[in-house]
Amino acid sequence: MIQELPNPFLGDNFAPISQEITQDSLKISGQIPPQLQGTFVRNGPNPQFPPPGEYHWFDGDGMLHAVEIAAGKATYRNRFVKTQGFLREKAAGGAIYGGLGGNPQENPENDYKNASNTALVWHAEKLLSLWEGGQPYNIALPNLDTLGIETFNDELHLPFTAHPKVDPLTQEMMFISYRLMSAPFVHYGVVNPMGKIERIIPIEIPVGVMMHDFAITEHYTIILNLPLTFRLSRLAQGKPAFQFEAKTPSYWGILPRHGNTEDIRWFESDPCFVFHTLNAYEEGDEVVLIGCRMAATNVLGPADDPEIAAKGDIPLLTRWRFNLTDNSVKEETLDTIPSEFPRINEHYLGRKNRYGYTAKSVPGALPLFDGVIKYDFETGQSWHYNYGENCYGGEVVFAANPQGKTEDDGWLITFVYNQVQDTSELIILDAQSLESKAIARIEIPQRVPYGFHGLWIG
């Protein structure tokens, strides 16, 4: 077992690894489906040097872990995302940048290191590594070399969301950008299928907020202005600059995909926070959104109401219906079992989907996930797959069967860590038969620390 350190995000399987390796002919239990050909890549924090002050899980340098599958065989690679900040600290032999636990007045927004540690997107034949406080980094396949900052021909001068949305039919990529200290605080942009930015428009909101995700439908983009706010004035009161405001409503902006600033319509609902959306689509006069809702979040500091703070950080799959005719909002909890990291078959992004998949949360202070939940939104049924005792995974990624004819014909892929054996493996599940055993398990030659988001490149 890994020796635990005082900071839980530097111990157990949150602890970083230092070695970058490549190994082929990995040991496989079961059989990889012959149609499954491609690469699974996952991003996550892996600090080269923990920053001074209190280390937060969000601070670590990005590290990519990839399993390339071809002809029933598998190759593993892991590489740091070699950002400018990573290279500067490597040359210095220690941490230079502060982290989220630091004082923002001593470490202004533009002095935070772009850790490029959160997610990935494949668009216009480029693999981009993402961190919402900065610009993307271009990554080479299959070797995972860092090629440099992606500025879209020097047209991107703003931070770029960790969760851009690629329309599966038009191949447009939508993105948001938020800043914490300077109005208008939010921008929204569209990248065309060739990778050229077509438009960026400002969206005015009253104060900086953490806006980790958003959603698209066929014709609209949904902006989540939720009350996890950033106010420097709180620091003078000994409070965190980031804080969830339990009495501030949630606002949801619905904007035509190619609309202008004045076209956005705002809908109001009870305070909540959503880290991740599952999907959105249009149905009659309504725009429907599905995501993991929390009554509050303490992720960057306790909520401003102790009673609400105690209910925070419990994500429940929820559906919102925004009526474009009468401006009403209907909210429905779809499950009472906490789960996060929602995913779908990406061919249905922005269109009505029948199935969704989430990582089942383990009660407790740490973000651990002991299984997968599959939802059928048409029948209301759900199915569970459990990793087994002392085994924890993360986000599952859907890899569609290229010969499939139904939405759930494909496989769910994720890394799973065994606490007792101190080992990691990549597991492949049949998305149509989730409660069956894994159809293939691929042994990884080193431990894969817990991370954030991944994708499948077929």
Short mmCIF file of C-alpha atoms in Angstrom, two decimals:
data_model
loop_
_atom_site.label_atom_id
_atom_site.label_comp_id
_atom_site.label_asym_id
_atom_site.label_seq_id
_atom_site.Cartn_x
_atom_site.Cartn_y
_atom_site.Cartn_z
CA MET A 1 0.00 0.00 0.00
CA ILE A 2 1.07 3.60 -0.63
CA GLN A 3 2.04 5.52 2.47
CA GLU A 4 -0.53 8.18 3.16
CA LEU A 5 0.55 11.79 3.58
CA PRO A 6 -1.28 14.44 5.64
CA ASN A 7 -2.90 15.84 2.50
CA PRO A 8 -5.27 13.12 1.25
CA PHE A 9 -4.72 14.22 -2.34
CA LEU A 10 -1.04 13.35 -2.04
CA GLY A 11 -1.64 9.87 -0.63
CA ASP A 12 -3.15 6.52 -1.56
CA ASN A 13 -4.04 6.43 -5.28
CA PHE A 14 -4.27 10.22 -5.45
CA ALA A 15 -0.48 10.27 -5.00
CA PRO A 16 1.49 11.23 -8.12
CA ILE A 17 3.81 8.98 -10.07
CA SER A 18 7.01 10.23 -11.67
CA GLN A 19 7.87 7.67 -14.35
CA GLU A 20 6.86 8.04 -18.01
CA ILE A 21 6.86 4.65 -19.69
CA THR A 22 5.75 2.83 -22.85
CA GLN A 23 4.96 -0.85 -22.76
CA ASP A 24 3.31 -3.04 -25.39
CA SER A 25 1.93 -6.59 -25.36
CA LEU A 26 0.03 -5.95 -22.12
CA LYS A 27 -1.49 -8.93 -20.36
CA ILE A 28 -5.20 -9.28 -21.20
CA SER A 29 -7.83 -11.30 -19.36
CA GLY A 30 -10.85 -12.06 -21.50
CA GLN A 31 -11.00 -10.91 -25.10
CA ILE A 32 -11.00 -7.46 -26.64
CA PRO A 33 -13.78 -7.22 -29.26
CA PRO A 34 -12.27 -7.20 -32.77
CA GLN A 35 -14.29 -4.07 -33.68
CA LEU A 36 -12.68 -2.14 -30.82
CA GLN A 37 -9.69 -0.44 -32.48
CA GLY A 38 -8.34 2.85 -31.26
CA THR A 39 -6.93 4.67 -28.25
CA PHE A 40 -8.36 5.41 -24.81
CA VAL A 41 -6.73 8.49 -23.24
CA ARG A 42 -7.40 9.94 -19.81
CA ASN A 43 -6.18 13.18 -18.24
CA GLY A 44 -5.64 13.92 -14.57
CA PRO A 45 -3.59 15.85 -12.00
CA ASN A 46 -0.12 14.52 -11.22
CA PRO A 47 2.03 17.19 -9.55
CA GLN A 48 5.66 17.31 -10.56
CA PHE A 49 6.17 19.46 -7.44
CA PRO A 50 3.25 20.23 -5.07
CA PRO A 51 2.71 24.02 -4.94
CA PRO A 52 3.54 25.99 -1.81
CA GLY A 53 0.66 26.14 0.62
CA GLU A 54 -2.29 23.78 0.73
CA TYR A 55 -2.29 21.45 -2.27
CA HIS A 56 -5.66 21.04 -3.99
CA TRP A 57 -6.43 18.10 -6.27
CA PHE A 58 -7.16 20.56 -9.08
CA ASP A 59 -3.57 21.92 -8.91
CA GLY A 60 -1.54 18.98 -10.22
CA ASP A 61 0.26 18.98 -13.56
CA GLY A 62 -1.62 17.14 -16.28
CA MET A 63 -0.59 13.57 -16.99
CA LEU A 64 -2.05 11.55 -19.84
CA HIS A 65 -2.51 7.79 -19.57
CA ALA A 66 -3.30 6.03 -22.84
CA VAL A 67 -4.04 2.47 -23.90
CA GLU A 68 -3.79 1.88 -27.63
CA ILE A 69 -5.77 -1.14 -28.85
CA ALA A 70 -5.11 -2.77 -32.22
CA ALA A 71 -5.77 -6.31 -33.45
CA GLY A 72 -6.67 -7.50 -29.97
CA LYS A 73 -3.40 -6.25 -28.43
CA ALA A 74 -2.77 -3.32 -26.13
CA THR A 75 0.02 -0.77 -25.55
CA TYR A 76 0.24 1.58 -22.55
CA ARG A 77 1.85 5.03 -22.47
CA ASN A 78 1.86 7.83 -19.94
CA ARG A 79 3.29 11.31 -20.39
CA PHE A 80 3.18 14.60 -18.56
CA VAL A 81 1.54 17.44 -20.46
CA LYS A 82 4.65 19.54 -20.79
CA THR A 83 3.14 22.98 -20.39
CA GLN A 84 5.18 26.16 -20.17
CA GLY A 85 4.65 26.12 -16.39
CA PHE A 86 5.71 22.48 -16.13
CA LEU A 87 8.93 23.15 -18.05
CA ARG A 88 9.70 26.27 -16.03
CA GLU A 89 9.31 24.41 -12.73
CA LYS A 90 11.31 21.45 -14.03
CA ALA A 91 14.18 23.77 -14.91
CA ALA A 92 13.94 25.41 -11.47
CA GLY A 93 13.81 22.06 -9.69
CA GLY A 94 10.79 23.03 -7.61
CA ALA A 95 7.38 24.70 -7.47
CA ILE A 96 7.11 28.29 -8.68
CA TYR A 97 3.37 28.78 -9.04
CA GLY A 98 0.84 28.85 -6.24
CA GLY A 99 -2.28 26.73 -6.23
CA LEU A 100 -5.93 27.13 -5.38
CA GLY A 101 -5.01 27.10 -1.69
CA GLY A 102 -2.97 30.29 -2.11
CA ASN A 103 -3.95 33.93 -1.76
CA PRO A 104 -5.32 35.26 -5.09
CA GLN A 105 -4.12 38.79 -4.26
CA GLU A 106 -0.56 37.49 -3.95
CA ASN A 107 -0.94 35.31 -7.02
CA PRO A 108 -3.06 37.12 -9.65
CA GLU A 109 -5.26 35.16 -12.01
CA ASN A 110 -2.85 35.25 -14.93
CA ASP A 111 0.00 33.94 -12.75
CA TYR A 112 -1.65 30.60 -12.08
CA LYS A 113 -0.03 27.77 -13.93
CA ASN A 114 -2.02 26.30 -16.81
CA ALA A 115 -1.88 22.73 -15.51
CA SER A 116 -3.70 21.26 -18.55
CA ASN A 117 -4.92 18.48 -16.28
CA THR A 118 -8.66 18.19 -16.72
CA ALA A 119 -10.02 16.80 -19.97
CA LEU A 120 -9.40 16.16 -23.67
CA VAL A 121 -11.14 16.81 -26.94
CA TRP A 122 -10.60 15.44 -30.46
CA HIS A 123 -11.49 17.97 -33.14
CA ALA A 124 -10.25 18.80 -36.65
CA GLU A 125 -7.79 15.89 -36.42
CA LYS A 126 -6.17 17.36 -33.28
CA LEU A 127 -6.04 16.02 -29.73
CA LEU A 128 -6.24 18.90 -27.25
CA SER A 129 -5.48 18.74 -23.53
CA LEU A 130 -7.67 21.13 -21.56
CA TRP A 131 -7.73 23.25 -18.38
CA GLU A 132 -10.42 25.88 -18.07
CA GLY A 133 -8.13 28.58 -16.73
CA GLY A 134 -5.95 28.67 -19.85
CA GLN A 135 -5.53 27.72 -23.48
CA PRO A 136 -5.45 24.14 -24.79
CA TYR A 137 -2.29 22.18 -25.47
CA ASN A 138 -1.90 20.20 -28.69
CA ILE A 139 -0.94 16.54 -28.11
CA ALA A 140 0.55 14.13 -30.67
CA LEU A 141 -0.76 10.62 -31.15
CA PRO A 142 0.23 7.94 -30.49
CA ASN A 143 3.30 9.10 -28.54
CA LEU A 144 1.49 11.74 -26.39
CA ASP A 145 4.20 14.35 -26.99
CA THR A 146 3.21 17.93 -26.16
CA LEU A 147 3.35 20.00 -29.35
CA GLY A 148 2.59 23.39 -27.81
CA ILE A 149 -0.26 25.77 -27.06
CA GLU A 150 -3.23 25.68 -29.45
CA THR A 151 -4.28 29.26 -30.24
CA PHE A 152 -6.41 28.50 -33.32
CA ASN A 153 -4.14 30.56 -35.59
CA ASP A 154 -3.64 33.16 -32.88
CA GLU A 155 -7.36 33.88 -32.64
CA LEU A 156 -7.80 32.56 -29.07
CA HIS A 157 -6.71 35.04 -26.40
CA LEU A 158 -9.00 33.77 -23.65
CA PRO A 159 -9.16 30.75 -21.37
CA PHE A 160 -10.82 27.74 -23.00
CA THR A 161 -13.32 25.48 -21.26
CA ALA A 162 -12.40 21.99 -20.09
CA HIS A 163 -15.62 20.72 -21.69
CA PRO A 164 -16.07 21.91 -25.28
CA LYS A 165 -18.91 20.29 -27.22
CA VAL A 166 -18.41 18.86 -30.70
CA ASP A 167 -21.65 18.52 -32.64
CA PRO A 168 -21.58 14.99 -34.11
CA LEU A 169 -23.43 16.08 -37.27
CA THR A 170 -22.05 19.52 -38.10
CA GLN A 171 -18.61 18.93 -36.51
CA GLU A 172 -18.70 22.44 -35.06
CA MET A 173 -17.05 22.80 -31.66
CA MET A 174 -18.68 25.12 -29.12
CA PHE A 175 -16.74 26.48 -26.14
CA ILE A 176 -17.07 28.87 -23.23
CA SER A 177 -14.46 30.99 -21.49
CA TYR A 178 -14.80 32.45 -18.02
CA ARG A 179 -12.66 34.87 -16.06
CA LEU A 180 -12.91 35.62 -12.37
CA MET A 181 -11.66 39.19 -12.03
CA SER A 182 -12.67 41.08 -15.15
CA ALA A 183 -16.02 41.78 -16.82
CA PRO A 184 -17.81 40.60 -18.89
CA PHE A 185 -16.61 37.41 -17.08
CA VAL A 186 -17.89 34.99 -19.77
CA HIS A 187 -17.39 34.53 -23.51
CA TYR A 188 -18.90 31.97 -25.86
CA GLY A 189 -17.38 30.77 -29.10
CA VAL A 190 -17.85 28.48 -32.09
CA VAL A 191 -15.06 26.69 -33.96
CA ASN A 192 -15.83 25.41 -37.46
CA PRO A 193 -15.12 21.81 -38.59
CA MET A 194 -11.72 22.83 -40.00
CA GLY A 195 -10.58 24.20 -36.62
CA LYS A 196 -11.09 27.93 -37.31
CA ILE A 197 -12.80 30.14 -34.73
CA GLU A 198 -15.91 31.56 -36.41
CA ARG A 199 -17.19 33.74 -33.61
CA ILE A 200 -16.61 34.75 -29.98
CA ILE A 201 -19.21 36.84 -28.16
CA PRO A 202 -19.28 38.31 -24.64
CA ILE A 203 -21.89 37.23 -22.09
CA GLU A 204 -22.36 39.68 -19.25
CA ILE A 205 -22.98 38.34 -15.74
CA PRO A 206 -22.69 40.30 -12.44
CA VAL A 207 -19.73 38.48 -10.87
CA GLY A 208 -17.13 35.87 -11.70
CA VAL A 209 -18.29 32.30 -11.18
CA MET A 210 -16.81 28.87 -11.68
CA MET A 211 -18.42 27.64 -14.90
CA HIS A 212 -16.96 24.18 -15.36
CA ASP A 213 -19.40 22.86 -17.95
CA PHE A 214 -22.22 23.85 -20.29
CA ALA A 215 -24.42 22.04 -22.83
CA ILE A 216 -25.64 22.22 -26.41
CA THR A 217 -28.71 21.13 -28.33
CA GLU A 218 -29.21 21.06 -32.08
CA HIS A 219 -29.95 24.80 -32.16
CA TYR A 220 -29.05 26.20 -28.72
CA THR A 221 -26.24 26.53 -26.21
CA ILE A 222 -26.99 26.45 -22.46
CA ILE A 223 -24.86 28.60 -20.15
CA LEU A 224 -24.74 27.67 -16.43
CA ASN A 225 -24.43 30.79 -14.25
CA LEU A 226 -24.52 29.07 -10.86
CA PRO A 227 -23.72 30.66 -7.47
CA LEU A 228 -20.18 29.37 -6.88
CA THR A 229 -18.84 32.92 -6.98
CA PHE A 230 -15.41 34.53 -6.75
CA ARG A 231 -15.23 37.75 -4.69
CA LEU A 232 -11.94 39.26 -3.50
CA SER A 233 -13.94 41.31 -0.97
CA ARG A 234 -14.49 38.13 1.06
CA LEU A 235 -10.76 37.74 1.70
CA ALA A 236 -10.78 40.83 3.91
CA GLN A 237 -13.35 39.05 6.08
CA GLY A 238 -11.18 35.97 6.41
CA LYS A 239 -13.37 34.00 4.05
CA PRO A 240 -12.38 32.19 0.85
CA ALA A 241 -12.59 34.15 -2.37
CA PHE A 242 -14.49 31.21 -3.89
CA GLN A 243 -17.72 30.41 -2.07
CA PHE A 244 -21.08 28.85 -2.83
CA GLU A 245 -23.80 31.41 -2.06
CA ALA A 246 -26.71 29.43 -0.70
CA LYS A 247 -29.29 32.20 -1.16
CA THR A 248 -28.31 33.26 -4.68
CA PRO A 249 -30.48 31.73 -7.43
CA SER A 250 -29.18 29.65 -10.28
CA TYR A 251 -29.42 31.23 -13.72
CA TRP A 252 -29.49 29.29 -16.98
CA GLY A 253 -28.84 31.14 -20.21
CA ILE A 254 -30.21 29.73 -23.46
CA LEU A 255 -28.60 31.19 -26.55
CA PRO A 256 -29.10 30.30 -30.22
CA ARG A 257 -25.91 28.55 -31.37
CA HIS A 258 -25.02 31.33 -33.79
CA GLY A 259 -26.80 34.09 -31.85
CA ASN A 260 -25.47 37.32 -30.43
CA THR A 261 -25.18 38.64 -26.90
CA GLU A 262 -28.65 40.18 -26.90
CA ASP A 263 -30.27 36.87 -27.95
CA ILE A 264 -29.58 35.05 -24.69
CA ARG A 265 -32.60 34.27 -22.48
CA TRP A 266 -32.13 33.67 -18.75
CA PHE A 267 -34.12 31.21 -16.66
CA GLU A 268 -34.06 31.22 -12.84
CA SER A 269 -34.24 28.27 -10.42
CA ASP A 270 -33.23 27.33 -6.88
CA PRO A 271 -29.55 27.58 -5.92
CA CYS A 272 -27.49 24.57 -6.96
CA PHE A 273 -24.22 23.60 -8.57
CA VAL A 274 -23.53 21.35 -11.54
CA PHE A 275 -19.99 20.27 -12.33
CA HIS A 276 -20.99 18.11 -15.29
CA THR A 277 -23.86 17.91 -17.74
CA LEU A 278 -24.84 14.62 -19.39
CA ASN A 279 -26.68 15.98 -22.43
CA ALA A 280 -29.31 18.44 -23.63
CA TYR A 281 -31.88 18.37 -26.42
CA GLU A 282 -35.00 20.06 -27.73
CA GLU A 283 -38.48 18.62 -27.23
CA GLY A 284 -41.47 20.65 -28.41
CA ASP A 285 -41.37 24.06 -26.73
CA GLU A 286 -38.79 22.90 -24.21
CA VAL A 287 -35.05 22.69 -23.95
CA VAL A 288 -34.21 19.68 -21.79
CA LEU A 289 -30.98 19.40 -19.79
CA ILE A 290 -29.70 16.38 -17.81
CA GLY A 291 -26.80 16.73 -15.38
CA CYS A 292 -25.50 15.93 -11.91
CA ARG A 293 -26.98 18.47 -9.49
CA MET A 294 -25.65 19.32 -6.04
CA ALA A 295 -27.59 21.41 -3.52
CA ALA A 296 -24.27 23.16 -2.81
CA THR A 297 -20.56 22.59 -3.15
CA ASN A 298 -17.67 23.03 -0.72
CA VAL A 299 -15.04 22.08 -3.26
CA LEU A 300 -13.21 25.44 -3.12
CA GLY A 301 -14.29 26.50 0.35
CA PRO A 302 -17.35 25.88 2.53
CA ALA A 303 -20.72 27.23 1.42
CA ASP A 304 -21.84 30.39 3.20
CA ASP A 305 -24.66 28.59 5.03
CA PRO A 306 -23.54 25.78 7.41
CA GLU A 307 -26.82 23.91 7.03
CA ILE A 308 -26.59 24.02 3.24
CA ALA A 309 -22.87 23.24 3.37
CA ALA A 310 -23.68 19.99 5.19
CA LYS A 311 -25.86 18.97 2.23
CA GLY A 312 -23.25 19.88 -0.33
CA ASP A 313 -21.21 17.78 -2.75
CA ILE A 314 -23.84 15.07 -3.16
CA PRO A 315 -24.43 14.87 -6.93
CA LEU A 316 -27.80 13.50 -8.02
CA LEU A 317 -28.77 12.96 -11.65
CA THR A 318 -31.37 15.60 -12.45
CA ARG A 319 -33.45 16.74 -15.43
CA TRP A 320 -34.42 20.35 -16.10
CA ARG A 321 -37.07 21.48 -18.59
CA PHE A 322 -36.85 25.09 -19.77
CA ASN A 323 -40.03 26.18 -21.50
CA LEU A 324 -39.29 28.68 -24.26
CA THR A 325 -42.95 29.76 -24.43
CA ASP A 326 -43.80 30.58 -20.81
CA ASN A 327 -40.25 30.85 -19.31
CA SER A 328 -41.01 28.17 -16.70
CA VAL A 329 -38.41 25.77 -15.28
CA LYS A 330 -39.24 22.24 -14.13
CA GLU A 331 -36.68 20.25 -12.16
CA GLU A 332 -36.86 16.49 -11.57
CA THR A 333 -34.47 14.27 -9.60
CA LEU A 334 -33.89 11.09 -11.63
CA ASP A 335 -32.06 9.04 -8.99
CA THR A 336 -31.36 9.24 -5.26
CA ILE A 337 -28.05 7.37 -5.61
CA PRO A 338 -25.18 9.88 -5.86
CA SER A 339 -23.09 9.70 -9.02
CA GLU A 340 -20.89 11.92 -11.16
CA PHE A 341 -18.91 12.07 -14.41
CA PRO A 342 -21.97 11.55 -16.68
CA ARG A 343 -21.31 10.30 -20.22
CA ILE A 344 -23.30 9.24 -23.27
CA ASN A 345 -22.76 7.84 -26.73
CA GLU A 346 -21.31 11.04 -28.22
CA HIS A 347 -23.11 10.42 -31.52
CA TYR A 348 -26.22 11.63 -29.64
CA LEU A 349 -24.72 14.80 -28.18
CA GLY A 350 -27.24 17.62 -28.46
CA ARG A 351 -30.01 15.26 -29.58
CA LYS A 352 -32.46 13.24 -27.53
CA ASN A 353 -30.66 10.24 -26.06
CA ARG A 354 -32.14 7.19 -24.41
CA TYR A 355 -29.13 6.04 -22.37
CA GLY A 356 -26.62 7.63 -20.03
CA TYR A 357 -23.78 6.39 -17.81
CA THR A 358 -22.39 7.75 -14.54
CA ALA A 359 -19.73 6.87 -11.99
CA LYS A 360 -21.34 5.72 -8.72
CA SER A 361 -20.10 7.78 -5.77
CA VAL A 362 -18.81 6.36 -2.50
CA PRO A 363 -20.06 8.23 0.61
CA GLY A 364 -17.29 10.19 2.28
CA ALA A 365 -15.05 13.21 1.96
CA LEU A 366 -12.95 11.91 -0.95
CA PRO A 367 -14.17 11.61 -4.56
CA LEU A 368 -14.15 7.82 -4.91
CA PHE A 369 -16.30 5.78 -7.31
CA ASP A 370 -17.00 2.09 -6.84
CA GLY A 371 -19.02 1.30 -9.94
CA VAL A 372 -21.01 2.36 -12.99
CA ILE A 373 -24.71 3.14 -13.39
CA LYS A 374 -26.49 2.86 -16.74
CA TYR A 375 -29.77 4.76 -17.15
CA ASP A 376 -32.60 4.19 -19.59
CA PHE A 377 -34.39 7.55 -19.71
CA GLU A 378 -37.25 6.10 -21.74
CA THR A 379 -38.27 3.36 -19.26
CA GLY A 380 -36.76 4.76 -16.06
CA GLN A 381 -34.72 1.60 -15.49
CA SER A 382 -31.13 1.55 -14.29
CA TRP A 383 -28.42 -1.09 -14.01
CA HIS A 384 -25.28 -1.20 -11.86
CA TYR A 385 -21.81 -2.64 -12.31
CA ASN A 386 -19.59 -2.78 -9.20
CA TYR A 387 -15.80 -2.90 -9.47
CA GLY A 388 -15.44 -5.17 -6.45
CA GLU A 389 -14.25 -4.79 -2.87
CA ASN A 390 -11.46 -2.21 -2.39
CA CYS A 391 -11.57 -1.33 -6.10
CA TYR A 392 -12.30 2.17 -7.39
CA GLY A 393 -12.56 3.69 -10.85
CA GLY A 394 -13.56 6.96 -12.42
CA GLU A 395 -15.37 8.28 -15.45
CA VAL A 396 -16.38 5.65 -17.98
CA VAL A 397 -16.04 6.54 -21.65
CA PHE A 398 -18.43 5.11 -24.26
CA ALA A 399 -16.76 3.59 -27.33
CA ALA A 400 -19.41 2.99 -30.00
CA ASN A 401 -19.39 -0.26 -31.95
CA PRO A 402 -18.65 0.89 -35.52
CA GLN A 403 -20.95 -1.88 -36.74
CA GLY A 404 -23.66 -1.14 -34.17
CA LYS A 405 -27.22 -0.22 -35.00
CA THR A 406 -28.52 0.89 -31.57
CA GLU A 407 -27.55 3.73 -29.24
CA ASP A 408 -26.09 1.49 -26.52
CA ASP A 409 -24.22 -0.88 -28.84
CA GLY A 410 -20.66 -0.31 -27.68
CA TRP A 411 -18.33 -0.57 -24.70
CA LEU A 412 -17.61 1.35 -21.52
CA ILE A 413 -13.92 1.85 -20.72
CA THR A 414 -12.19 3.07 -17.56
CA PHE A 415 -9.18 2.58 -15.31
CA VAL A 416 -9.78 0.72 -12.03
CA TYR A 417 -7.43 0.71 -9.05
CA ASN A 418 -7.18 -2.19 -6.55
CA GLN A 419 -6.27 -0.79 -3.12
CA VAL A 420 -5.15 -4.14 -1.70
CA GLN A 421 -2.91 -5.13 -4.60
CA ASP A 422 -1.83 -1.54 -5.38
CA THR A 423 -2.40 -2.20 -9.10
CA SER A 424 -4.37 -0.65 -11.93
CA GLU A 425 -6.12 -2.15 -14.92
CA LEU A 426 -8.19 -0.96 -17.85
CA ILE A 427 -11.57 -2.66 -17.92
CA ILE A 428 -13.90 -2.98 -20.90
CA LEU A 429 -17.62 -3.46 -20.19
CA ASP A 430 -20.43 -4.38 -22.58
CA ALA A 431 -22.69 -1.31 -22.50
CA GLN A 432 -25.71 -3.43 -23.50
CA SER A 433 -25.17 -5.93 -20.68
CA LEU A 434 -23.75 -3.83 -17.89
CA GLU A 435 -24.40 -6.29 -15.06
CA SER A 436 -22.30 -9.00 -16.74
CA LYS A 437 -18.64 -9.34 -15.88
CA ALA A 438 -16.06 -7.29 -17.75
CA ILE A 439 -15.41 -8.69 -21.21
CA ALA A 440 -11.72 -7.72 -21.01
CA ARG A 441 -9.29 -6.56 -18.34
CA ILE A 442 -5.92 -5.13 -19.37
CA GLU A 443 -3.16 -5.06 -16.77
CA ILE A 444 -1.37 -1.70 -16.58
CA PRO A 445 2.36 -1.95 -15.79
CA GLN A 446 2.23 0.83 -13.20
CA ARG A 447 -0.32 2.41 -10.91
CA VAL A 448 -2.65 4.92 -12.60
CA PRO A 449 -3.58 7.67 -10.10
CA TYR A 450 -7.20 8.78 -9.93
CA GLY A 451 -7.92 11.43 -12.53
CA PHE A 452 -10.60 13.37 -14.31
CA HIS A 453 -11.80 12.97 -17.90
CA GLY A 454 -10.94 10.81 -20.90
CA LEU A 455 -12.02 10.02 -24.41
CA TRP A 456 -11.98 7.26 -26.99
CA ILE A 457 -10.43 7.95 -30.38
CA GLY A 458 -11.60 5.23 -32.75
#
